[in-house]
CSV table of C-alpha atoms in Angstrom, one decimal:
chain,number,residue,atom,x,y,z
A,1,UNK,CA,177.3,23.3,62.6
A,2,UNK,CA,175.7,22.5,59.7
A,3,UNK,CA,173.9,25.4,56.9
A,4,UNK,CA,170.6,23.0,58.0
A,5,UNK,CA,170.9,23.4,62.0
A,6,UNK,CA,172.5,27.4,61.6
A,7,UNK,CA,169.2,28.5,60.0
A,8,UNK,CA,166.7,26.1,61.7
A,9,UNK,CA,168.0,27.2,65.1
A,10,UNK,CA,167.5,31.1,64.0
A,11,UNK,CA,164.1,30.6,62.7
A,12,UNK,CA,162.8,28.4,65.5
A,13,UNK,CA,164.4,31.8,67.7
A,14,UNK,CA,162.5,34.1,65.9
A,15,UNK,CA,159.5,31.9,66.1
A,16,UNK,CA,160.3,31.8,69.9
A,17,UNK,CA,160.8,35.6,70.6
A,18,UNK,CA,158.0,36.6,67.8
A,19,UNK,CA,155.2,34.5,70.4
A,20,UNK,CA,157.0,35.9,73.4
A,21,UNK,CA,156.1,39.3,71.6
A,22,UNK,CA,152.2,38.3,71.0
A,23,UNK,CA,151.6,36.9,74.4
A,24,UNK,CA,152.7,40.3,75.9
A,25,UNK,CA,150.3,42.0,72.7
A,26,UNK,CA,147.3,40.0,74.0
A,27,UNK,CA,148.3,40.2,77.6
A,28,UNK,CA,147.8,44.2,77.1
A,29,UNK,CA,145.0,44.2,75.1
A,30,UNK,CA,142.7,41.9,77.5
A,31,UNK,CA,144.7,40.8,80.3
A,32,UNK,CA,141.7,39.0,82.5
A,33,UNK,CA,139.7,37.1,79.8
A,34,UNK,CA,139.7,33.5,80.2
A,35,UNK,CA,139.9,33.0,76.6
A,36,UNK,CA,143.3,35.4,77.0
A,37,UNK,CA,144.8,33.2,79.2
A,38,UNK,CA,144.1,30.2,77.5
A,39,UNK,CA,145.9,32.1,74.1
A,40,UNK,CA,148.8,32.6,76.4
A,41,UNK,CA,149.1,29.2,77.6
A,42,UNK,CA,149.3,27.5,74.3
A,43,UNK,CA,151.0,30.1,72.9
A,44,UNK,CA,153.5,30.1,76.0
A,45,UNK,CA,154.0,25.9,74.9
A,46,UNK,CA,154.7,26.2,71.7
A,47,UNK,CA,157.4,29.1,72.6
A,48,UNK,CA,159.1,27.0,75.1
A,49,UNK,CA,159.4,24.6,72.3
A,50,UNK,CA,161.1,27.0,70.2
A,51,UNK,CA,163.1,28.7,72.5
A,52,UNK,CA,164.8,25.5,73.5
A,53,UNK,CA,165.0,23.5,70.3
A,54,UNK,CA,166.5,26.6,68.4
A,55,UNK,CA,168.8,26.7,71.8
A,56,UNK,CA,169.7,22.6,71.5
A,57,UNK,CA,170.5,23.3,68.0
A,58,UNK,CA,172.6,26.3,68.2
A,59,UNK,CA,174.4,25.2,71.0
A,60,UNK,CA,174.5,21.0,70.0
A,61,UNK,CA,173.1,19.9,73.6
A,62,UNK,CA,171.1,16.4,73.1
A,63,UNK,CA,169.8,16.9,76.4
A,64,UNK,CA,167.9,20.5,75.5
A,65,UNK,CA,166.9,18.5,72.2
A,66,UNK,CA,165.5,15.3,74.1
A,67,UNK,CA,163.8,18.4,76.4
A,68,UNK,CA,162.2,20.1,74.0
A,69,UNK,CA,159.9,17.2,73.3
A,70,UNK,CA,158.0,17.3,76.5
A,71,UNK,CA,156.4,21.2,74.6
A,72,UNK,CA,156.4,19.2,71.7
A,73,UNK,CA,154.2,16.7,73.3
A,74,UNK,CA,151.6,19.0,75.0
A,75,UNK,CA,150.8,21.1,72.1
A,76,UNK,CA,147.5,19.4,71.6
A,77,UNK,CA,146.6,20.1,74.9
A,78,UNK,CA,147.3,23.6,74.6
A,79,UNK,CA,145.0,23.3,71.5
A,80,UNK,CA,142.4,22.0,73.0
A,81,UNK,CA,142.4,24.5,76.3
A,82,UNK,CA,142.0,26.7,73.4
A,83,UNK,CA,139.4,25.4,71.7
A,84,UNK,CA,137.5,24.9,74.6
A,85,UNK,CA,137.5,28.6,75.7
A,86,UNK,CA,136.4,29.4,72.2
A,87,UNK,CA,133.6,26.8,72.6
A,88,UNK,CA,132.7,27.9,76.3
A,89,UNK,CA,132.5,24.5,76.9
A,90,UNK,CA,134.5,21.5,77.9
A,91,UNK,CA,135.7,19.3,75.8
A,92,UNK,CA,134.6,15.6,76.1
A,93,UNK,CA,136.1,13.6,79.1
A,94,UNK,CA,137.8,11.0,76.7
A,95,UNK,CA,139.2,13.1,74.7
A,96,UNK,CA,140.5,15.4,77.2
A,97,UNK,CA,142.2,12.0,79.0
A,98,UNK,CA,144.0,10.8,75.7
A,99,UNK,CA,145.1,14.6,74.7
A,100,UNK,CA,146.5,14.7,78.7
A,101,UNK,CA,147.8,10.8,78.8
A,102,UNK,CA,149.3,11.1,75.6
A,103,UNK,CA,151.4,14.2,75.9
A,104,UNK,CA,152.5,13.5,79.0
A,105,UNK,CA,153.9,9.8,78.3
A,106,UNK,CA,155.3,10.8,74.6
A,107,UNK,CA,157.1,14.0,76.5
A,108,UNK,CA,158.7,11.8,78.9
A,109,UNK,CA,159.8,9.1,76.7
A,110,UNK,CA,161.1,11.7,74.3
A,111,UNK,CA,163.2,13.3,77.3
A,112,UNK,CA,164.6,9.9,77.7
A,113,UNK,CA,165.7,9.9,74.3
A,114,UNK,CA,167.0,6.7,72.1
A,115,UNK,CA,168.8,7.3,68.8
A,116,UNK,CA,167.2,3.6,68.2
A,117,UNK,CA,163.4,4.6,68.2
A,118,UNK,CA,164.2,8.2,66.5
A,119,UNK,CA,161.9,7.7,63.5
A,120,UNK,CA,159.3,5.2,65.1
A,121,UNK,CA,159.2,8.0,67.9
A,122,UNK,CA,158.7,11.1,65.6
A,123,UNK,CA,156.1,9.2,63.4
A,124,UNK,CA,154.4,9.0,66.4
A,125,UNK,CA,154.6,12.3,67.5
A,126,UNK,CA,153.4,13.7,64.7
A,127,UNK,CA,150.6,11.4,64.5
A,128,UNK,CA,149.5,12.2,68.2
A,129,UNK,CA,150.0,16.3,67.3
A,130,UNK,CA,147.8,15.5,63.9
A,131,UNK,CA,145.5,13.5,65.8
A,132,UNK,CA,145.2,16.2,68.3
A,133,UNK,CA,144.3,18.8,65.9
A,134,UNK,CA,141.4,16.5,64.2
A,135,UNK,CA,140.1,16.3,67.7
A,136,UNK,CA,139.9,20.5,67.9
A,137,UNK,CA,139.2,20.5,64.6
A,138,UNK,CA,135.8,17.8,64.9
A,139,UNK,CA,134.8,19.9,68.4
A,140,UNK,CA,135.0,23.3,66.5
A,141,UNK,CA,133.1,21.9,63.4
A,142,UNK,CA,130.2,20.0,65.6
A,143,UNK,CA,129.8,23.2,67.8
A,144,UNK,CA,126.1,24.6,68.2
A,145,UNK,CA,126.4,27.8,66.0
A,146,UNK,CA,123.6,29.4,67.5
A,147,UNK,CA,124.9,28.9,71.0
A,148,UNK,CA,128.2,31.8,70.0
A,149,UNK,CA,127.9,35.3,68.7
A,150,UNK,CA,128.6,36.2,64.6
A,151,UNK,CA,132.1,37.4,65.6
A,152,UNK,CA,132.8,34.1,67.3
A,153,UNK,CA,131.9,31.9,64.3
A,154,UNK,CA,134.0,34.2,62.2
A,155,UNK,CA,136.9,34.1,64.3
A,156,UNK,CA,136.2,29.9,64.3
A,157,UNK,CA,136.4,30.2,60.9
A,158,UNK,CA,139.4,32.2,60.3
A,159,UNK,CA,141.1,29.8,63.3
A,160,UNK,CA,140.1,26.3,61.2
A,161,UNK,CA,141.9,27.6,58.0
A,162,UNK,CA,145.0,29.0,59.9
A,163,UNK,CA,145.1,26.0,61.6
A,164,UNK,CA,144.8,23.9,57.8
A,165,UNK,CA,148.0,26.3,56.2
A,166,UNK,CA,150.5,25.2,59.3
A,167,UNK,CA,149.9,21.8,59.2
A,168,UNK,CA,152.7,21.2,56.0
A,169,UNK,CA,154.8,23.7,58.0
A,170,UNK,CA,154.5,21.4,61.0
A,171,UNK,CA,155.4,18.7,59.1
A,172,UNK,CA,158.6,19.8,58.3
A,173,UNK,CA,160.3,20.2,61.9
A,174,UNK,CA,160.4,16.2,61.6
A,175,UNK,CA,163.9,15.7,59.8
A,176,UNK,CA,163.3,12.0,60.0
A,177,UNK,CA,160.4,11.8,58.2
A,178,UNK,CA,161.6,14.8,55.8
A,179,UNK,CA,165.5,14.3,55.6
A,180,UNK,CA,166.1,16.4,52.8
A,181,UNK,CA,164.5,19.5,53.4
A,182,UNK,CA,166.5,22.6,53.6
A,183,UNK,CA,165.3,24.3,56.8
A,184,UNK,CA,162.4,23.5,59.0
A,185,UNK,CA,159.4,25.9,58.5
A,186,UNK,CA,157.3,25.3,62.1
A,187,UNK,CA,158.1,28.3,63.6
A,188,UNK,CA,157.8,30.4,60.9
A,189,UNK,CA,154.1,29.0,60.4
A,190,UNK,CA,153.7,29.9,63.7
A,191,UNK,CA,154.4,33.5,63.6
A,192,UNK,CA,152.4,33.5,60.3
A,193,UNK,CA,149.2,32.4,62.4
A,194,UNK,CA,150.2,34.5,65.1
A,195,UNK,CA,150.4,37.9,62.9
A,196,UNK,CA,147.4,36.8,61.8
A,197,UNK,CA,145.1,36.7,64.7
A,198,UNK,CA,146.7,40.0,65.7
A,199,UNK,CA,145.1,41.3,62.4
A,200,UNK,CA,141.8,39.6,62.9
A,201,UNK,CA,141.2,41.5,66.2
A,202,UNK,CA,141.2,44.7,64.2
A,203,UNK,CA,138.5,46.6,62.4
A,204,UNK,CA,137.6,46.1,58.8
A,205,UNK,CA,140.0,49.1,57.2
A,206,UNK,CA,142.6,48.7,59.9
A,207,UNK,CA,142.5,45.1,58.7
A,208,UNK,CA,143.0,45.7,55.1
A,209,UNK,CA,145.4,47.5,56.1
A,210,UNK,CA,147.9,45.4,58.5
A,211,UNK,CA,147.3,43.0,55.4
A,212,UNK,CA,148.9,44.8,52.9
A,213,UNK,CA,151.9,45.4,55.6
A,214,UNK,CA,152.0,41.9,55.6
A,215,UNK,CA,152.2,41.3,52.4
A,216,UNK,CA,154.2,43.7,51.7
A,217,UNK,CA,156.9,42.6,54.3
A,218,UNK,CA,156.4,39.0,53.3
A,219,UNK,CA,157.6,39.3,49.6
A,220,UNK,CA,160.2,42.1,50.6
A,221,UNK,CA,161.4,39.7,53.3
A,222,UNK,CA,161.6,36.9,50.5
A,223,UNK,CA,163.0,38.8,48.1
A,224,UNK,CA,165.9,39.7,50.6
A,225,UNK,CA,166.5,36.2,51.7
A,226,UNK,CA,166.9,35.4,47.5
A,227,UNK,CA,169.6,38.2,47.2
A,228,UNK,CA,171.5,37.4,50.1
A,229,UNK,CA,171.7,33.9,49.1
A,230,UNK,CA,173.7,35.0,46.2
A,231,UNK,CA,176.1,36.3,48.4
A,232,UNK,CA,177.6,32.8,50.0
A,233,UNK,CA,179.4,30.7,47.3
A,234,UNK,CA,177.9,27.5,45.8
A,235,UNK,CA,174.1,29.0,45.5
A,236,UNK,CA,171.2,26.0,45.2
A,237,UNK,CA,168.0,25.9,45.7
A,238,UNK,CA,168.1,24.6,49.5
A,239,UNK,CA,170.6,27.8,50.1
A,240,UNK,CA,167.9,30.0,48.6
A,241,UNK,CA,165.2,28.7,51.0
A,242,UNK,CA,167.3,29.1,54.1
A,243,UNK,CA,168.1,32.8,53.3
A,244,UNK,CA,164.0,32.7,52.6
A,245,UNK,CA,163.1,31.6,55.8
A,246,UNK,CA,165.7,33.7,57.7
A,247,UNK,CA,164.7,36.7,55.9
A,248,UNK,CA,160.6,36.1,56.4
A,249,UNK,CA,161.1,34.8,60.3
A,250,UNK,CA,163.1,37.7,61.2
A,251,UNK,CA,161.3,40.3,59.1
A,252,UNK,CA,157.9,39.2,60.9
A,253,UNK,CA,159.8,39.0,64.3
A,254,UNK,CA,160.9,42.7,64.1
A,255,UNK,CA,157.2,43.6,62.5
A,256,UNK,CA,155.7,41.9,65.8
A,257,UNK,CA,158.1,43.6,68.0
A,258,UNK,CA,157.7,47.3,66.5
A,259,UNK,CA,153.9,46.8,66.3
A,260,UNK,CA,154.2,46.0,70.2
A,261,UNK,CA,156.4,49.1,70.8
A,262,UNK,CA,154.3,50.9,69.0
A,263,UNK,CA,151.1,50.6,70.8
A,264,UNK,CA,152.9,50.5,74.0
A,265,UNK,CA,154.4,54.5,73.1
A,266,UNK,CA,150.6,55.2,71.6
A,267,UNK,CA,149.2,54.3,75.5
A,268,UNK,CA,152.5,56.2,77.3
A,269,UNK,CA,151.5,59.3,75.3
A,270,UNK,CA,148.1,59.7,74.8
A,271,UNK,CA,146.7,61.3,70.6
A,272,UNK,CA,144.3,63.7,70.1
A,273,UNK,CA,141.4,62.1,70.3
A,274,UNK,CA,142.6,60.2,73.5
A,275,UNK,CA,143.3,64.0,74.9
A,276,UNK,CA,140.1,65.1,73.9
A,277,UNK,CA,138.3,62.0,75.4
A,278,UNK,CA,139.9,62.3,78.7
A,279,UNK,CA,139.6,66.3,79.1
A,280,UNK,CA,137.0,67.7,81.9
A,281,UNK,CA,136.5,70.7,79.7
A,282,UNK,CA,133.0,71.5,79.5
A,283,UNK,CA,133.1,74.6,77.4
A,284,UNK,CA,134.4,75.1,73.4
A,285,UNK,CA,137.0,77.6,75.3
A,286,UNK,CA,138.2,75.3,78.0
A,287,UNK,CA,138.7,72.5,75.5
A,288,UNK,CA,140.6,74.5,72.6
A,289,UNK,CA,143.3,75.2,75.6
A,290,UNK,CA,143.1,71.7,76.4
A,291,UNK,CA,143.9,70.7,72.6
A,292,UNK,CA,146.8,73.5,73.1
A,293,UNK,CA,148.8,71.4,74.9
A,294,UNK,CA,149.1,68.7,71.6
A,295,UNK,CA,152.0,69.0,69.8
A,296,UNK,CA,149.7,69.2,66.7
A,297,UNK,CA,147.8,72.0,67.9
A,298,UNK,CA,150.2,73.9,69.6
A,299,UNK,CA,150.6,76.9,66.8
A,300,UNK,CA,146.9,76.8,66.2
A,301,UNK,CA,144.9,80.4,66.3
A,302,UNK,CA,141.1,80.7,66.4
A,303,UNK,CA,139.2,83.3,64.8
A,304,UNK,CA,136.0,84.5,65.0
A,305,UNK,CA,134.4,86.4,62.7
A,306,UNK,CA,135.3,89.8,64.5
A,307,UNK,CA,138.6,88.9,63.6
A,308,UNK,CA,138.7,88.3,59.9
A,309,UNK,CA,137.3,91.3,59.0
A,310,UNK,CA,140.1,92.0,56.6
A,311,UNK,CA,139.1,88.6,55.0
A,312,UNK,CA,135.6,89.2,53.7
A,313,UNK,CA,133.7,87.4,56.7
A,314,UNK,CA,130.3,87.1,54.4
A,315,UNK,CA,132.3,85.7,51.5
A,316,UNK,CA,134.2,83.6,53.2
A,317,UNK,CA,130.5,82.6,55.0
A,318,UNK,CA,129.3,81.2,51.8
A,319,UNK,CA,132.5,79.5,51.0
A,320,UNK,CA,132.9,77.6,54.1
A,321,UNK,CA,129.0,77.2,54.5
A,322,UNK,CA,129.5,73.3,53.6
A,323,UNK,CA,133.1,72.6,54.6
A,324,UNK,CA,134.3,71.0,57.9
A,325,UNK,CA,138.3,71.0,57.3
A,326,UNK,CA,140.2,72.3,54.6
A,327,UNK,CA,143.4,71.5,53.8
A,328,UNK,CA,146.1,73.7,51.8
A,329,UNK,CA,147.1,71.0,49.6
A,330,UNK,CA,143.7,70.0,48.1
A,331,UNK,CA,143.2,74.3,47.1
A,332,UNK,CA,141.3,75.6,45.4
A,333,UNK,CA,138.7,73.3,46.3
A,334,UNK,CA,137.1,72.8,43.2
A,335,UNK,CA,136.9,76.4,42.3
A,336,UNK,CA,139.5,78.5,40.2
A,337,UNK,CA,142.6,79.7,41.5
A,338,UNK,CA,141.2,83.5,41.2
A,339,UNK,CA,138.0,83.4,43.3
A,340,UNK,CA,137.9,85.6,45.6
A,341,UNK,CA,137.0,83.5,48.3
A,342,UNK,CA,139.8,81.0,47.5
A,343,UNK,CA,142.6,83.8,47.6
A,344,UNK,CA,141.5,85.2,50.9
A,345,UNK,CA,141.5,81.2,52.5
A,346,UNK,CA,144.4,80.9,51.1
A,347,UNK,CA,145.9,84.6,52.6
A,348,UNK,CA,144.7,83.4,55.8
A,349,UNK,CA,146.4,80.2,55.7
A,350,UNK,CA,149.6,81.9,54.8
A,351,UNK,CA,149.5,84.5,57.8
A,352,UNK,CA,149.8,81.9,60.0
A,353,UNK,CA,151.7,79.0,57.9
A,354,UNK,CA,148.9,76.9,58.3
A,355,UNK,CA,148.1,73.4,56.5
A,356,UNK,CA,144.4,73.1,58.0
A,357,UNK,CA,141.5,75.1,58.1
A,358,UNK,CA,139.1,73.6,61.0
A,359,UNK,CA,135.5,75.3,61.0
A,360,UNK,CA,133.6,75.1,63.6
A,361,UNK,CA,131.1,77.5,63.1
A,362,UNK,CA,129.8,79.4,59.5
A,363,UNK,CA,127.6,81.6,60.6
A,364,UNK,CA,129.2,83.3,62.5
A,365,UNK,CA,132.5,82.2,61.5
A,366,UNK,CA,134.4,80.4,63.4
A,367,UNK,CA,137.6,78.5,62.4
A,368,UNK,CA,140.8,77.2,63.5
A,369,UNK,CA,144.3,77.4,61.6
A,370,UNK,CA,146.8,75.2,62.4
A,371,UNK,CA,149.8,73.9,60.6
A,372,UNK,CA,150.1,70.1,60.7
A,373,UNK,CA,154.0,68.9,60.6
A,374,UNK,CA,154.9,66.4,57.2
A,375,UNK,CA,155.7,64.0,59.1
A,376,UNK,CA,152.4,63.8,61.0
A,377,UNK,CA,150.0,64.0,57.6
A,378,UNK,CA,148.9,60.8,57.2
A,379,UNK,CA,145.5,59.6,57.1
A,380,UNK,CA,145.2,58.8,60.3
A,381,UNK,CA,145.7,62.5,61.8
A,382,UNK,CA,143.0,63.6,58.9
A,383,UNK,CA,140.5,61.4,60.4
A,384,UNK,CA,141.4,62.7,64.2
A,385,UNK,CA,141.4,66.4,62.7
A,386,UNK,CA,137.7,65.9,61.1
A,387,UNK,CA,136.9,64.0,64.8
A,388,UNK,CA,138.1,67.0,66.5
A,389,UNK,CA,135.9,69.1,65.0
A,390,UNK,CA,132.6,67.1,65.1
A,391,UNK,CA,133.4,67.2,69.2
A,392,UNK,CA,134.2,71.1,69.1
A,393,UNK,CA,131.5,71.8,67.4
A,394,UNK,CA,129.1,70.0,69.4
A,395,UNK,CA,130.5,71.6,72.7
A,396,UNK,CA,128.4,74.5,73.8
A,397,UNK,CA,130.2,78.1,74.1
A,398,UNK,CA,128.8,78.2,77.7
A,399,UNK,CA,127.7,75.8,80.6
């Protein structure tokens, strides 16, 4: 085997297992909505494609490659099934006839397979794919805005200019109208879109943030595709870009794979706010012992005010008169280090090796210390922590 055919039959892998991965993401996340299935159906073409194209070229089987054409073929269709779920409306009949006809005759004559009418036959299977695209493209553009929701003109939006970036990547898996490039880049424009409509379905932080994952696996991944190169004798350019698109396709495989994991463990084992959500405690008591079966509230001790008498209760009642959570770190809380309230917060949080101060109630006082693990201080656990305590505090003492 050839460097070319080594690294385009792992990326077109990648590509195949990365889509297997989002299916099985979107199949969780809304398993009977029509535009889900339609996802999965396109999605489920294009990684048949890849699965057995980066099979035919590992393994050197013509027949898998002549296969692999009939996918090939019928990815306009599965672009406009798409784009006619987004639409909520069918597409028009001719259209939907040429899109049908076409696939089905190129896919067949490209199972047949002729070493003669390789390049007339891949010029015209990339025409019909462009030309399929347009077609998606002209339908999405002419749509009646008013007729969808904000959200579904954004997500139109965002579609049309992923759909615009994998076009040159596209381009590339035809090594007869592109002979000298290095690797081809198809699937790994694929999982680019892919990893991006995952992010799209997210909130506004939680999409800044899956972003700068991104990003930050992107360049890492590139960067460690450059090195690597370095290792293999005879470094060129072309070398360089294999390692690249190794690297990047198997870095944003993995990322798809342990987001999926991920978010299956999360639903196995349900957080805090999850716990508190599905609790039939009706009373602050009842629910602080179902919050004592978390892990992160498993050492936590309530106090009333009976109880810190040794602490000062009315100065520690005009400290925490406008605080909700304290944490140890962030002491002294604006104040000096000798205040009187802030030593006796702090002597309470070291009685009980606690990281968090949770008030529930000022007057009286009411709190909760607990001691939050490293490993579990992230942002994430501060926001369910300040949740926590909005609910407890709204639950009545009695029914």
């Amino acid at each position: 085997m050839t460097p070319e055919m080594i690294a385009d039959s792992i990326v077109n892998l990648c590509g195949a297992i990365g889509l297997g991965v989002a299916m099985a993401t979107l199949y969780r996340r809304d398993p009977r909505s029509p535009l889900t299935r339609r996802l999965l159906i396109a999605l489920g073409i294009i990684a048949l494609l890849f699965l057995v194209r980066g099979t035919a070229w590992w393994s050197g089987s013509g027949v898998l490659d002549n296969l692999s054409m009939i996918p090939a073929a019928l990815i306009p269709l599965g672009a406009l099934i798409v784009t006619e779920g987004i639409l909520r409306r069918h597409a028009p009949r001719p259209a939907k006839i040429v899109i049908l006809t076409g696939g089905i005759v190129l896919g067949l004559a490209g199972a047949v397979g002729s070493e003669r009418f390789a390049a007339p036959f891949a010029v015209l299977l990339v025409l019909f794919q462009l030309g399929g695209f347009a077609i998606c493209a002209w339908l999405l553009a002419a749509r009646d805005r008013t007729t969808l929701m904000a959200s579904e003109n954004r997500s139109i939006g965002r579609l049309a200019v992923g759909a615009v970036l994998v076009i040159p990547f596209i381009v590339t898996d035809f090594r007869v109208l592109m002979p000298d490039i290095p690797v081809r880049l198809g699937a790994l424009g694929a999982l680019l879109v892919v990893t991006a409509i995952l992010i799209a379905e997210r909130g506004a932080e939680t999409q800044r943030q899956a972003l700068l994952m991104t990003a930050l696996r992107l360049s890492s991944s590139a960067l460690l595709g450059i090195a690597a190169a370095f290792v293999a004798p005879d470094v060129d350019a072309a070398q360089i870009m294999r390692f690249c698109a190794i690297a990047i396709a198997g870095v944003l495989t993995i990322g798809l794979m342990v987001d999926a994991l991920r978010a299956h463990f999360e639903s196995q084992v349900p957080g805090v706010l999850n716990s508190v959500a599905a609790s039939p405690a009706r009373t602050r008591d009842a629910l602080i012992a179902e919050l004592a079966r978390h892990p992160i509230f498993e050492s936590a001790r309530r106090y009333r005010e009976s109880e810190l008498l040794a602490y000062d209760p009315p100065l520690l009642r005009d400290f925490l008169s406008g605080v909700r959570v304290l944490r140890r770190p962030d002491a002294p809380w604006g104040l000096k280090l000798s205040d009187p309230a802030v030593e006796r917060v702090i002597s309470l949080l070291a009685a009980n090796s606690a990281t968090h101060l949770i008030v529930l109630s000022h007057d009286p006082i009411d709190v909760i210390a607990l001691a939050v693990p490293v490993i579990s201080a992230d942002p994430a656990t501060e926001t369910a922590l300040a949740l926590v305590r909005r609910l407890l505090a709204l639950t009545p003492e009695t029914v």
